[in-house]
Short mmCIF file of C-alpha atoms in Angstrom, two decimals:
data_model
loop_
_atom_site.label_atom_id
_atom_site.label_comp_id
_atom_site.label_asym_id
_atom_site.label_seq_id
_atom_site.Cartn_x
_atom_site.Cartn_y
_atom_site.Cartn_z
CA UNK A 1 -17.64 18.11 -23.74
CA UNK A 2 -15.94 19.65 -26.75
CA UNK A 3 -16.46 17.26 -29.65
CA UNK A 4 -13.80 16.63 -32.21
CA UNK A 5 -14.22 14.43 -35.23
CA UNK A 6 -11.88 11.94 -36.82
CA UNK A 7 -10.80 12.44 -40.39
CA UNK A 8 -8.44 9.71 -41.65
CA UNK A 9 -5.35 11.19 -43.36
CA UNK A 10 -6.46 9.88 -46.77
CA UNK A 11 -9.60 12.05 -46.56
CA UNK A 12 -7.56 15.24 -46.26
CA UNK A 13 -6.86 16.98 -49.59
CA UNK A 14 -3.24 16.98 -50.74
CA UNK A 15 -3.13 20.77 -50.49
CA UNK A 16 -4.55 20.56 -46.95
CA UNK A 17 -7.33 23.03 -47.69
CA UNK A 18 -10.31 20.70 -47.52
CA UNK A 19 -11.23 17.48 -45.76
CA UNK A 20 -14.12 15.03 -45.83
CA UNK A 21 -15.66 13.24 -42.87
CA UNK A 22 -17.32 9.92 -43.70
CA UNK A 23 -18.84 6.86 -42.03
CA UNK A 24 -19.96 7.08 -38.39
CA UNK A 25 -18.52 10.55 -37.95
CA UNK A 26 -20.54 12.01 -40.84
CA UNK A 27 -23.68 10.13 -39.79
CA UNK A 28 -23.39 11.36 -36.20
CA UNK A 29 -22.79 14.95 -37.28
CA UNK A 30 -25.76 15.01 -39.61
CA UNK A 31 -28.31 12.86 -37.78
CA UNK A 32 -27.50 13.63 -34.13
CA UNK A 33 -25.77 17.00 -34.20
CA UNK A 34 -27.81 18.24 -37.23
CA UNK A 35 -24.76 20.08 -38.55
CA UNK A 36 -25.29 22.66 -41.31
CA UNK A 37 -22.96 24.34 -43.80
CA UNK A 38 -21.29 27.37 -42.27
CA UNK A 39 -20.87 25.79 -38.82
CA UNK A 40 -17.46 25.45 -37.18
CA UNK A 41 -15.98 21.99 -36.58
CA UNK A 42 -12.85 20.65 -34.92
CA UNK A 43 -11.31 17.60 -36.61
CA UNK A 44 -8.21 15.45 -36.03
CA UNK A 45 -6.27 13.06 -38.23
CA UNK A 46 -5.35 10.60 -35.46
CA UNK A 47 -1.66 11.33 -36.05
CA UNK A 48 -1.36 14.46 -33.96
CA UNK A 49 -2.76 17.25 -36.12
CA UNK A 50 -5.88 19.24 -35.24
CA UNK A 51 -7.90 20.97 -37.99
CA UNK A 52 -10.27 23.85 -37.29
CA UNK A 53 -12.80 23.85 -40.12
CA UNK A 54 -15.99 25.29 -41.53
CA UNK A 55 -18.59 22.89 -42.89
CA UNK A 56 -19.23 23.47 -46.61
CA UNK A 57 -21.61 20.60 -47.36
CA UNK A 58 -23.38 18.12 -45.07
CA UNK A 59 -24.75 14.79 -46.29
CA UNK A 60 -25.45 11.55 -44.39
CA UNK A 61 -22.52 9.83 -46.05
CA UNK A 62 -20.04 12.71 -46.17
CA UNK A 63 -19.47 16.06 -44.48
CA UNK A 64 -17.23 18.38 -46.51
CA UNK A 65 -15.15 20.99 -44.71
CA UNK A 66 -12.88 23.90 -45.56
CA UNK A 67 -9.76 23.88 -43.36
CA UNK A 68 -9.12 27.19 -41.60
CA UNK A 69 -6.11 26.14 -39.53
CA UNK A 70 -4.06 22.96 -39.14
CA UNK A 71 -1.73 22.70 -36.16
CA UNK A 72 -0.23 20.09 -33.85
CA UNK A 73 -2.90 19.17 -31.28
CA UNK A 74 -2.26 20.56 -27.82
CA UNK A 75 -3.47 17.46 -26.01
CA UNK A 76 -0.54 15.18 -26.85
CA UNK A 77 2.10 14.62 -24.17
CA UNK A 78 5.73 15.60 -24.68
CA UNK A 79 6.85 12.02 -24.11
CA UNK A 80 6.10 8.97 -26.27
CA UNK A 81 5.20 6.05 -24.05
CA UNK A 82 4.71 2.50 -25.28
CA UNK A 83 2.99 0.21 -22.83
CA UNK A 84 3.87 -3.49 -23.00
CA UNK A 85 1.25 -5.31 -20.94
CA UNK A 86 1.39 -8.97 -19.96
CA UNK A 87 -1.83 -10.44 -21.35
CA UNK A 88 -4.33 -10.51 -18.46
CA UNK A 89 -7.52 -12.51 -17.94
CA UNK A 90 -11.07 -11.37 -18.69
CA UNK A 91 -11.70 -7.82 -19.84
CA UNK A 92 -8.72 -6.30 -18.03
CA UNK A 93 -6.81 -5.62 -21.24
CA UNK A 94 -9.75 -3.54 -22.48
CA UNK A 95 -9.66 -1.57 -19.24
CA UNK A 96 -5.89 -1.05 -19.58
CA UNK A 97 -6.26 0.11 -23.21
CA UNK A 98 -9.02 2.58 -22.38
CA UNK A 99 -7.21 4.10 -19.41
CA UNK A 100 -3.75 4.10 -21.02
CA UNK A 101 -5.23 6.00 -23.97
CA UNK A 102 -6.79 8.60 -21.67
CA UNK A 103 -3.47 8.93 -19.87
CA UNK A 104 -1.53 9.55 -23.09
CA UNK A 105 0.20 6.33 -24.23
CA UNK A 106 1.06 6.29 -27.95
CA UNK A 107 1.32 2.53 -28.35
CA UNK A 108 -0.03 -0.46 -26.47
CA UNK A 109 1.40 -3.94 -27.03
CA UNK A 110 0.17 -7.01 -25.16
CA UNK A 111 2.58 -9.90 -24.75
CA UNK A 112 2.51 -13.48 -23.53
CA UNK A 113 4.85 -14.63 -20.81
CA UNK A 114 5.31 -17.79 -18.82
CA UNK A 115 2.72 -17.10 -16.12
CA UNK A 116 0.00 -15.77 -18.45
CA UNK A 117 -3.17 -17.77 -17.96
CA UNK A 118 -4.73 -16.86 -21.30
CA UNK A 119 -3.46 -18.27 -24.57
CA UNK A 120 -3.68 -16.59 -28.01
CA UNK A 121 -7.17 -16.98 -29.51
CA UNK A 122 -8.81 -14.99 -32.32
CA UNK A 123 -6.30 -12.24 -31.68
CA UNK A 124 -6.91 -10.44 -35.01
CA UNK A 125 -10.59 -10.22 -34.17
CA UNK A 126 -9.90 -9.06 -30.62
CA UNK A 127 -7.38 -6.55 -31.93
CA UNK A 128 -10.09 -4.82 -33.97
CA UNK A 129 -12.15 -4.47 -30.78
CA UNK A 130 -9.12 -3.17 -28.86
CA UNK A 131 -8.43 -0.60 -31.58
CA UNK A 132 -12.05 0.53 -31.35
CA UNK A 133 -11.72 0.98 -27.58
CA UNK A 134 -8.59 3.09 -28.07
CA UNK A 135 -10.33 5.17 -30.74
CA UNK A 136 -13.31 5.83 -28.49
CA UNK A 137 -11.03 6.79 -25.61
CA UNK A 138 -9.21 9.24 -27.92
CA UNK A 139 -12.50 10.91 -28.78
CA UNK A 140 -13.66 10.98 -25.15
CA UNK A 141 -10.39 12.38 -23.83
CA UNK A 142 -10.01 14.85 -26.73
CA UNK A 143 -6.61 13.54 -27.77
CA UNK A 144 -5.21 14.04 -31.27
CA UNK A 145 -3.25 10.80 -31.70
CA UNK A 146 -4.84 7.38 -31.85
CA UNK A 147 -2.55 4.94 -30.03
CA UNK A 148 -1.52 1.90 -32.02
CA UNK A 149 -2.78 -1.27 -30.33
CA UNK A 150 -0.68 -4.11 -31.68
CA UNK A 151 -1.13 -7.85 -31.92
CA UNK A 152 0.35 -9.71 -28.96
CA UNK A 153 4.05 -10.57 -28.98
CA UNK A 154 5.94 -13.38 -27.36
CA UNK A 155 8.05 -12.39 -24.36
CA UNK A 156 11.22 -12.82 -26.45
CA UNK A 157 9.88 -10.68 -29.32
CA UNK A 158 8.85 -8.01 -26.81
CA UNK A 159 12.36 -7.91 -25.31
CA UNK A 160 13.89 -7.47 -28.78
CA UNK A 161 12.05 -4.15 -29.16
CA UNK A 162 13.33 -2.62 -25.92
CA UNK A 163 16.78 -1.41 -27.03
CA UNK A 164 15.13 1.21 -29.26
CA UNK A 165 13.83 3.21 -26.28
CA UNK A 166 15.50 5.96 -24.25
CA UNK A 167 14.27 4.14 -21.16
CA UNK A 168 12.62 0.73 -20.77
CA UNK A 169 11.04 0.36 -17.35
CA UNK A 170 10.53 -3.26 -16.41
CA UNK A 171 8.09 -3.17 -13.50
CA UNK A 172 9.03 -6.08 -11.28
CA UNK A 173 7.45 -6.76 -7.92
CA UNK A 174 10.56 -8.41 -6.51
CA UNK A 175 12.80 -5.48 -7.44
CA UNK A 176 14.58 -3.69 -4.62
CA UNK A 177 17.27 -1.06 -5.03
CA UNK A 178 18.50 0.19 -8.38
CA UNK A 179 17.39 3.41 -10.06
CA UNK A 180 13.85 4.66 -9.46
CA UNK A 181 11.25 5.29 -12.15
CA UNK A 182 11.87 9.00 -11.64
CA UNK A 183 15.61 8.69 -12.24
CA UNK A 184 15.08 6.59 -15.38
CA UNK A 185 12.58 9.08 -16.76
CA UNK A 186 14.82 12.06 -16.03
CA UNK A 187 17.75 10.37 -17.78
CA UNK A 188 15.57 9.59 -20.82
CA UNK A 189 14.33 13.18 -20.99
CA UNK A 190 17.91 14.50 -20.91
CA UNK A 191 19.11 12.05 -23.54
CA UNK A 192 16.27 12.93 -25.93
CA UNK A 193 16.62 16.67 -25.27
CA UNK A 194 20.29 16.49 -26.30
CA UNK A 195 19.06 15.13 -29.64
CA UNK A 196 16.16 17.61 -29.86
CA UNK A 197 13.43 14.99 -29.97
CA UNK A 198 10.68 13.62 -27.75
CA UNK A 199 11.76 11.00 -25.24
CA UNK A 200 10.66 7.45 -26.02
CA UNK A 201 9.85 5.36 -22.98
CA UNK A 202 8.68 1.76 -22.66
CA UNK A 203 6.77 0.46 -19.65
CA UNK A 204 6.63 -3.32 -19.20
CA UNK A 205 4.22 -4.86 -16.69
CA UNK A 206 3.24 -8.45 -16.03
CA UNK A 207 -0.03 -10.38 -16.09
CA UNK A 208 -1.70 -11.71 -12.91
CA UNK A 209 1.08 -14.22 -12.27
CA UNK A 210 3.90 -11.71 -12.67
CA UNK A 211 7.22 -12.70 -14.18
CA UNK A 212 9.33 -15.82 -13.75
CA UNK A 213 12.79 -15.12 -12.27
CA UNK A 214 14.45 -16.18 -15.54
CA UNK A 215 12.21 -13.74 -17.46
CA UNK A 216 13.19 -10.94 -15.10
CA UNK A 217 16.83 -11.87 -15.60
CA UNK A 218 16.50 -11.81 -19.40
CA UNK A 219 14.66 -8.50 -19.23
CA UNK A 220 17.38 -6.92 -17.07
CA UNK A 221 19.79 -7.15 -20.00
CA UNK A 222 17.67 -4.82 -22.16
CA UNK A 223 15.69 -2.78 -19.62
CA UNK A 224 15.83 -1.32 -16.12
CA UNK A 225 13.97 -3.31 -13.47
CA UNK A 226 12.05 -0.94 -11.21
CA UNK A 227 9.75 -1.39 -8.25
CA UNK A 228 6.49 0.52 -7.80
CA UNK A 229 6.59 0.59 -4.01
CA UNK A 230 5.78 -1.87 -1.26
CA UNK A 231 2.05 -2.13 -2.02
CA UNK A 232 1.28 -4.99 -4.41
CA UNK A 233 -0.58 -3.56 -7.40
CA UNK A 234 -2.96 -5.64 -9.47
CA UNK A 235 -1.95 -6.36 -13.04
CA UNK A 236 -4.43 -3.78 -14.37
CA UNK A 237 -3.33 -1.15 -11.84
CA UNK A 238 0.46 -1.35 -12.25
CA UNK A 239 0.68 -0.27 -15.93
CA UNK A 240 -1.60 2.71 -15.33
CA UNK A 241 0.26 3.72 -12.17
CA UNK A 242 3.61 3.55 -13.99
CA UNK A 243 2.21 5.48 -16.97
CA UNK A 244 0.72 8.14 -14.69
CA UNK A 245 4.04 8.47 -12.86
CA UNK A 246 5.90 8.93 -16.17
CA UNK A 247 3.39 11.62 -17.19
CA UNK A 248 3.65 13.31 -13.77
CA UNK A 249 7.47 13.40 -13.83
CA UNK A 250 7.49 14.84 -17.36
CA UNK A 251 4.99 17.59 -16.46
CA UNK A 252 2.31 16.10 -18.68
CA UNK A 253 -0.23 15.90 -15.87
CA UNK A 254 -0.58 19.64 -15.31
CA UNK B 1 1.48 -13.86 -2.80
CA UNK B 2 2.50 -13.40 0.81
CA UNK B 3 -0.63 -13.78 2.91
CA UNK B 4 -1.30 -11.65 5.91
CA UNK B 5 -4.26 -12.00 8.20
CA UNK B 6 -6.44 -9.39 9.81
CA UNK B 7 -6.72 -9.29 13.57
CA UNK B 8 -9.02 -6.53 14.84
CA UNK B 9 -7.37 -4.48 17.62
CA UNK B 10 -9.80 -5.81 20.25
CA UNK B 11 -8.49 -9.35 19.63
CA UNK B 12 -4.95 -8.38 20.57
CA UNK B 13 -4.10 -8.97 24.24
CA UNK B 14 -3.53 -5.85 26.33
CA UNK B 15 0.09 -6.88 26.91
CA UNK B 16 0.53 -7.38 23.15
CA UNK B 17 1.94 -10.89 23.61
CA UNK B 18 -0.91 -12.89 22.12
CA UNK B 19 -3.64 -12.38 19.53
CA UNK B 20 -6.64 -14.32 18.28
CA UNK B 21 -7.88 -14.56 14.70
CA UNK B 22 -11.59 -15.26 14.34
CA UNK B 23 -14.34 -15.36 11.70
CA UNK B 24 -13.39 -15.72 8.03
CA UNK B 25 -9.69 -15.36 8.73
CA UNK B 26 -9.64 -18.29 11.17
CA UNK B 27 -11.88 -20.41 8.95
CA UNK B 28 -9.66 -19.77 5.90
CA UNK B 29 -6.49 -20.56 7.82
CA UNK B 30 -7.80 -23.81 9.21
CA UNK B 31 -9.93 -25.13 6.32
CA UNK B 32 -7.98 -23.87 3.29
CA UNK B 33 -4.45 -23.32 4.54
CA UNK B 34 -4.65 -26.22 7.07
CA UNK B 35 -2.56 -24.25 9.53
CA UNK B 36 -1.07 -26.10 12.51
CA UNK B 37 0.37 -24.98 15.85
CA UNK B 38 4.03 -24.02 15.49
CA UNK B 39 3.64 -22.44 12.04
CA UNK B 40 4.62 -18.81 11.39
CA UNK B 41 1.94 -16.26 10.54
CA UNK B 42 1.94 -12.59 9.57
CA UNK B 43 -1.00 -10.55 10.94
CA UNK B 44 -2.07 -6.90 10.83
CA UNK B 45 -4.43 -4.82 12.94
CA UNK B 46 -5.71 -2.61 10.09
CA UNK B 47 -4.29 0.45 11.83
CA UNK B 48 -0.74 0.20 10.60
CA UNK B 49 0.92 -2.41 12.80
CA UNK B 50 2.25 -5.74 11.53
CA UNK B 51 2.60 -8.73 13.89
CA UNK B 52 4.87 -11.68 13.19
CA UNK B 53 3.46 -14.61 15.12
CA UNK B 54 3.62 -18.32 15.85
CA UNK B 55 0.37 -20.28 15.93
CA UNK B 56 -0.29 -21.83 19.34
CA UNK B 57 -3.75 -23.31 18.77
CA UNK B 58 -5.85 -23.71 15.61
CA UNK B 59 -9.63 -24.22 15.71
CA UNK B 60 -12.27 -23.45 13.07
CA UNK B 61 -13.60 -20.54 15.08
CA UNK B 62 -10.35 -19.15 16.47
CA UNK B 63 -6.63 -19.31 15.75
CA UNK B 64 -4.48 -18.39 18.74
CA UNK B 65 -1.05 -16.87 18.16
CA UNK B 66 1.97 -15.84 20.21
CA UNK B 67 3.33 -12.49 19.02
CA UNK B 68 7.06 -12.55 18.23
CA UNK B 69 7.40 -8.98 16.91
CA UNK B 70 5.06 -6.03 16.46
CA UNK B 71 6.21 -3.14 14.26
CA UNK B 72 4.81 -0.46 11.97
CA UNK B 73 4.01 -2.10 8.65
CA UNK B 74 6.42 -1.20 5.86
CA UNK B 75 3.73 -0.98 3.17
CA UNK B 76 2.11 2.26 4.31
CA UNK B 77 2.99 5.45 2.41
CA UNK B 78 4.63 8.43 4.13
CA UNK B 79 1.73 10.67 3.14
CA UNK B 80 -1.88 10.46 4.33
CA UNK B 81 -4.20 10.99 1.39
CA UNK B 82 -7.96 11.36 1.66
CA UNK B 83 -9.83 10.97 -1.60
CA UNK B 84 -13.09 12.88 -1.95
CA UNK B 85 -14.84 11.44 -5.01
CA UNK B 86 -17.93 12.91 -6.65
CA UNK B 87 -20.47 10.08 -6.53
CA UNK B 88 -20.35 8.37 -9.97
CA UNK B 89 -22.82 6.14 -11.76
CA UNK B 90 -22.84 2.34 -11.82
CA UNK B 91 -20.02 0.43 -10.18
CA UNK B 92 -17.38 3.11 -10.72
CA UNK B 93 -17.17 3.99 -7.02
CA UNK B 94 -16.31 0.37 -6.26
CA UNK B 95 -13.56 0.54 -8.86
CA UNK B 96 -12.24 3.80 -7.37
CA UNK B 97 -12.27 2.34 -3.84
CA UNK B 98 -10.43 -0.82 -4.88
CA UNK B 99 -7.73 1.02 -6.84
CA UNK B 100 -7.34 3.90 -4.36
CA UNK B 101 -6.77 1.33 -1.61
CA UNK B 102 -4.09 -0.43 -3.66
CA UNK B 103 -2.46 2.93 -4.35
CA UNK B 104 -2.32 3.85 -0.66
CA UNK B 105 -5.21 6.21 0.22
CA UNK B 106 -6.05 6.25 3.95
CA UNK B 107 -9.62 7.56 3.62
CA UNK B 108 -12.20 7.62 0.84
CA UNK B 109 -15.23 9.89 1.04
CA UNK B 110 -17.87 10.08 -1.70
CA UNK B 111 -19.84 13.30 -2.01
CA UNK B 112 -22.84 14.58 -3.92
CA UNK B 113 -22.59 17.68 -6.06
CA UNK B 114 -24.85 19.49 -8.46
CA UNK B 115 -24.08 17.45 -11.56
CA UNK B 116 -24.17 14.02 -9.85
CA UNK B 117 -26.67 11.80 -11.63
CA UNK B 118 -27.12 9.37 -8.74
CA UNK B 119 -29.04 10.29 -5.59
CA UNK B 120 -28.48 8.86 -2.09
CA UNK B 121 -30.11 5.43 -1.73
CA UNK B 122 -29.44 2.70 0.86
CA UNK B 123 -26.10 4.32 1.53
CA UNK B 124 -25.51 2.52 4.84
CA UNK B 125 -25.97 -0.80 3.08
CA UNK B 126 -23.75 0.23 0.19
CA UNK B 127 -21.15 1.52 2.64
CA UNK B 128 -20.79 -1.95 4.16
CA UNK B 129 -20.07 -3.30 0.66
CA UNK B 130 -17.58 -0.50 -0.04
CA UNK B 131 -15.79 -1.21 3.25
CA UNK B 132 -15.56 -4.86 2.26
CA UNK B 133 -14.00 -3.91 -1.09
CA UNK B 134 -11.42 -1.76 0.68
CA UNK B 135 -10.67 -4.58 3.13
CA UNK B 136 -10.16 -7.08 0.32
CA UNK B 137 -7.90 -4.65 -1.54
CA UNK B 138 -5.84 -4.19 1.65
CA UNK B 139 -5.32 -7.94 1.88
CA UNK B 140 -4.53 -8.27 -1.83
CA UNK B 141 -2.06 -5.39 -1.85
CA UNK B 142 -0.48 -6.41 1.49
CA UNK B 143 -1.15 -3.07 3.15
CA UNK B 144 -1.33 -2.68 6.91
CA UNK B 145 -3.97 0.05 7.19
CA UNK B 146 -7.58 -0.40 6.18
CA UNK B 147 -8.77 2.87 4.60
CA UNK B 148 -11.91 4.34 6.11
CA UNK B 149 -14.68 4.49 3.52
CA UNK B 150 -17.19 7.03 4.80
CA UNK B 151 -20.84 7.72 4.11
CA UNK B 152 -21.38 10.29 1.36
CA UNK B 153 -21.29 13.98 2.23
CA UNK B 154 -22.99 16.95 0.66
CA UNK B 155 -20.71 19.22 -1.37
CA UNK B 156 -20.91 21.88 1.38
CA UNK B 157 -20.06 19.37 4.13
CA UNK B 158 -17.13 18.13 2.05
CA UNK B 159 -15.76 21.66 1.64
CA UNK B 160 -15.95 22.23 5.41
CA UNK B 161 -13.43 19.42 5.95
CA UNK B 162 -10.80 20.80 3.59
CA UNK B 163 -9.13 23.41 5.85
CA UNK B 164 -7.74 20.60 8.02
CA UNK B 165 -5.36 19.40 5.27
CA UNK B 166 -1.83 20.55 4.42
CA UNK B 167 -2.97 20.61 0.80
CA UNK B 168 -6.43 20.18 -0.72
CA UNK B 169 -6.19 19.55 -4.46
CA UNK B 170 -9.43 20.39 -6.23
CA UNK B 171 -9.12 18.69 -9.64
CA UNK B 172 -10.97 20.92 -12.04
CA UNK B 173 -11.05 20.35 -15.78
CA UNK B 174 -11.43 24.05 -16.58
CA UNK B 175 -8.43 25.04 -14.46
CA UNK B 176 -5.55 26.74 -16.24
CA UNK B 177 -2.57 28.34 -14.55
CA UNK B 178 -2.05 28.41 -10.81
CA UNK B 179 0.20 26.04 -8.88
CA UNK B 180 0.68 22.50 -10.16
CA UNK B 181 -0.12 19.33 -8.24
CA UNK B 182 3.62 18.86 -7.78
CA UNK B 183 4.08 22.31 -6.23
CA UNK B 184 1.12 21.81 -3.87
CA UNK B 185 2.44 18.44 -2.75
CA UNK B 186 5.97 19.76 -2.19
CA UNK B 187 4.62 22.64 -0.09
CA UNK B 188 2.51 20.21 1.99
CA UNK B 189 5.50 17.92 2.56
CA UNK B 190 7.62 20.86 3.74
CA UNK B 191 4.90 22.17 6.04
CA UNK B 192 4.37 18.77 7.66
CA UNK B 193 8.11 18.10 7.94
CA UNK B 194 8.53 21.35 9.88
CA UNK B 195 6.03 19.92 12.39
CA UNK B 196 7.59 16.41 12.31
CA UNK B 197 4.46 14.64 11.11
CA UNK B 198 3.13 12.98 7.96
CA UNK B 199 1.65 15.33 5.35
CA UNK B 200 -2.13 15.22 5.07
CA UNK B 201 -3.41 15.74 1.54
CA UNK B 202 -6.96 15.82 0.16
CA UNK B 203 -7.79 15.07 -3.47
CA UNK B 204 -11.21 16.19 -4.71
CA UNK B 205 -12.53 14.95 -8.06
CA UNK B 206 -15.92 15.29 -9.71
CA UNK B 207 -18.51 12.83 -10.95
CA UNK B 208 -19.28 12.35 -14.68
CA UNK B 209 -20.75 15.82 -15.03
CA UNK B 210 -17.84 17.60 -13.37
CA UNK B 211 -18.38 20.66 -11.21
CA UNK B 212 -20.62 23.66 -11.67
CA UNK B 213 -18.72 26.96 -11.95
CA UNK B 214 -20.21 28.16 -8.64
CA UNK B 215 -19.04 24.94 -6.96
CA UNK B 216 -15.53 25.48 -8.33
CA UNK B 217 -15.65 29.05 -7.03
CA UNK B 218 -16.74 27.93 -3.55
CA UNK B 219 -14.06 25.24 -3.53
CA UNK B 220 -11.33 27.71 -4.48
CA UNK B 221 -11.78 29.43 -1.10
CA UNK B 222 -10.73 26.29 0.82
CA UNK B 223 -8.61 24.35 -1.69
CA UNK B 224 -6.24 24.77 -4.62
CA UNK B 225 -7.80 24.20 -8.04
CA UNK B 226 -5.45 22.15 -10.20
CA UNK B 227 -5.60 20.79 -13.72
CA UNK B 228 -4.49 17.26 -14.64
CA UNK B 229 -3.33 18.11 -18.15
CA UNK B 230 -5.05 18.70 -21.48
CA UNK B 231 -6.42 15.17 -21.84
CA UNK B 232 -9.91 14.82 -20.42
CA UNK B 233 -9.88 12.05 -17.83
CA UNK B 234 -12.97 10.03 -17.00
CA UNK B 235 -14.40 10.44 -13.52
CA UNK B 236 -12.99 7.08 -12.42
CA UNK B 237 -9.56 7.82 -13.94
CA UNK B 238 -8.94 11.31 -12.56
CA UNK B 239 -8.92 10.42 -8.82
CA UNK B 240 -6.52 7.51 -9.39
CA UNK B 241 -4.24 9.59 -11.62
CA UNK B 242 -4.10 12.37 -9.01
CA UNK B 243 -3.49 9.86 -6.21
CA UNK B 244 -0.74 8.14 -8.20
CA UNK B 245 0.90 11.50 -8.93
CA UNK B 246 0.85 12.40 -5.20
CA UNK B 247 2.44 9.03 -4.40
CA UNK B 248 5.03 9.48 -7.17
CA UNK B 249 6.03 12.99 -6.03
CA UNK B 250 6.38 11.83 -2.41
CA UNK B 251 8.59 8.85 -3.39
CA UNK B 252 5.94 6.34 -2.36
CA UNK B 253 5.92 4.62 -5.75
CA UNK B 254 9.46 3.29 -5.59
#
């Protein structure tokens, strides 16, 4: 596996010619990888830029690098997908965050809705763990952007964010008819292309209990209800299936 | 969740007018659901047919039903996908089997390849557990076919099966260029349509270690190597992403 190392933007020199790796990344490079000055290193700033570097100094606490090239990372999809996931039970949200990161989501936002079984508890603390899972999945999948994992929203607050997207796909088991996921994605791609920018797509999926009819009705005013076929997908499967389909239809899975 | 109950084909009368539920299904219906004669019941034979019935007699050991209608179940996809999964570590194969069943695979076959870390051990015993996981996922997702989960094959034995498919998609991390998954699937759909039958597609994905170059070379003779994009997918993510993409491109996810 090709390793790439995270350098937070504040550790990149203003002129972009040097950068410094610190913390776990420096420790791993020095103690495990036994990196030496003169060796090549691939770094990323977590915001989409990849830096090809040469190590100039290697200490346990800091690895100094000279930047040879800085360019947009090639592993980021052409579409910006935010995943709004109904807060599930157990460790399912961790699973969703890990997989959604691998599959290219740029933002993951849990939300509470009427049929959620879990209630908010130590969410700031959990959020730090979720962010760590996303970070590790970025490293493992060799992405260049670290998805933002946000604190959970209420259903109403989640709905208020949806008008800002080119397409908001509300995955609803009871949905029949209406436009398909493919049609929504194609329309979003065209709309964004006309404005020379990346399409922004939201995927909304429910927790184990799904959505209440009145929630689905409220959502329909600010999003497009879509079905994901006649097979009933579990709450941890549906968001990843919808995300994969969006990536497939936008040629980001080839 | 709409319940449907499994009736093995041998418990359906030769004239198709009555059927008998036994074992766990009968026990659950009588003890938990407290079913009574006269109530409606939806049953499936695990081979694609759905039976709408009326209960005629309910005992702990057997629930007798009169069949009102028998018809192909509406939850089966139009494409028959076999998933060949490189045998992974831990409980990842169980995860793959559960999710691949939800997503509509008709057959799941693990195989051993050079970089597999696990070695065959009590596979018959494990296979019974895997079959149970698939069965439970069928019930949960309301499918009508129970996917066959087969005993693991060697890499060579797996390759020998590939010529029988309309498309065999060998998911290979190092693949660049060549036809895309979408193009392969479209060609398979056209080929099968010309012969008025469902397309048969194989997806082949590796274990944690991926494939050896000589394995990829041998596979290329009987399959189409395809990439799944620049993000490196874990061995339990890649098969489900490829399966979802096949379902999306064949309109089975809407």
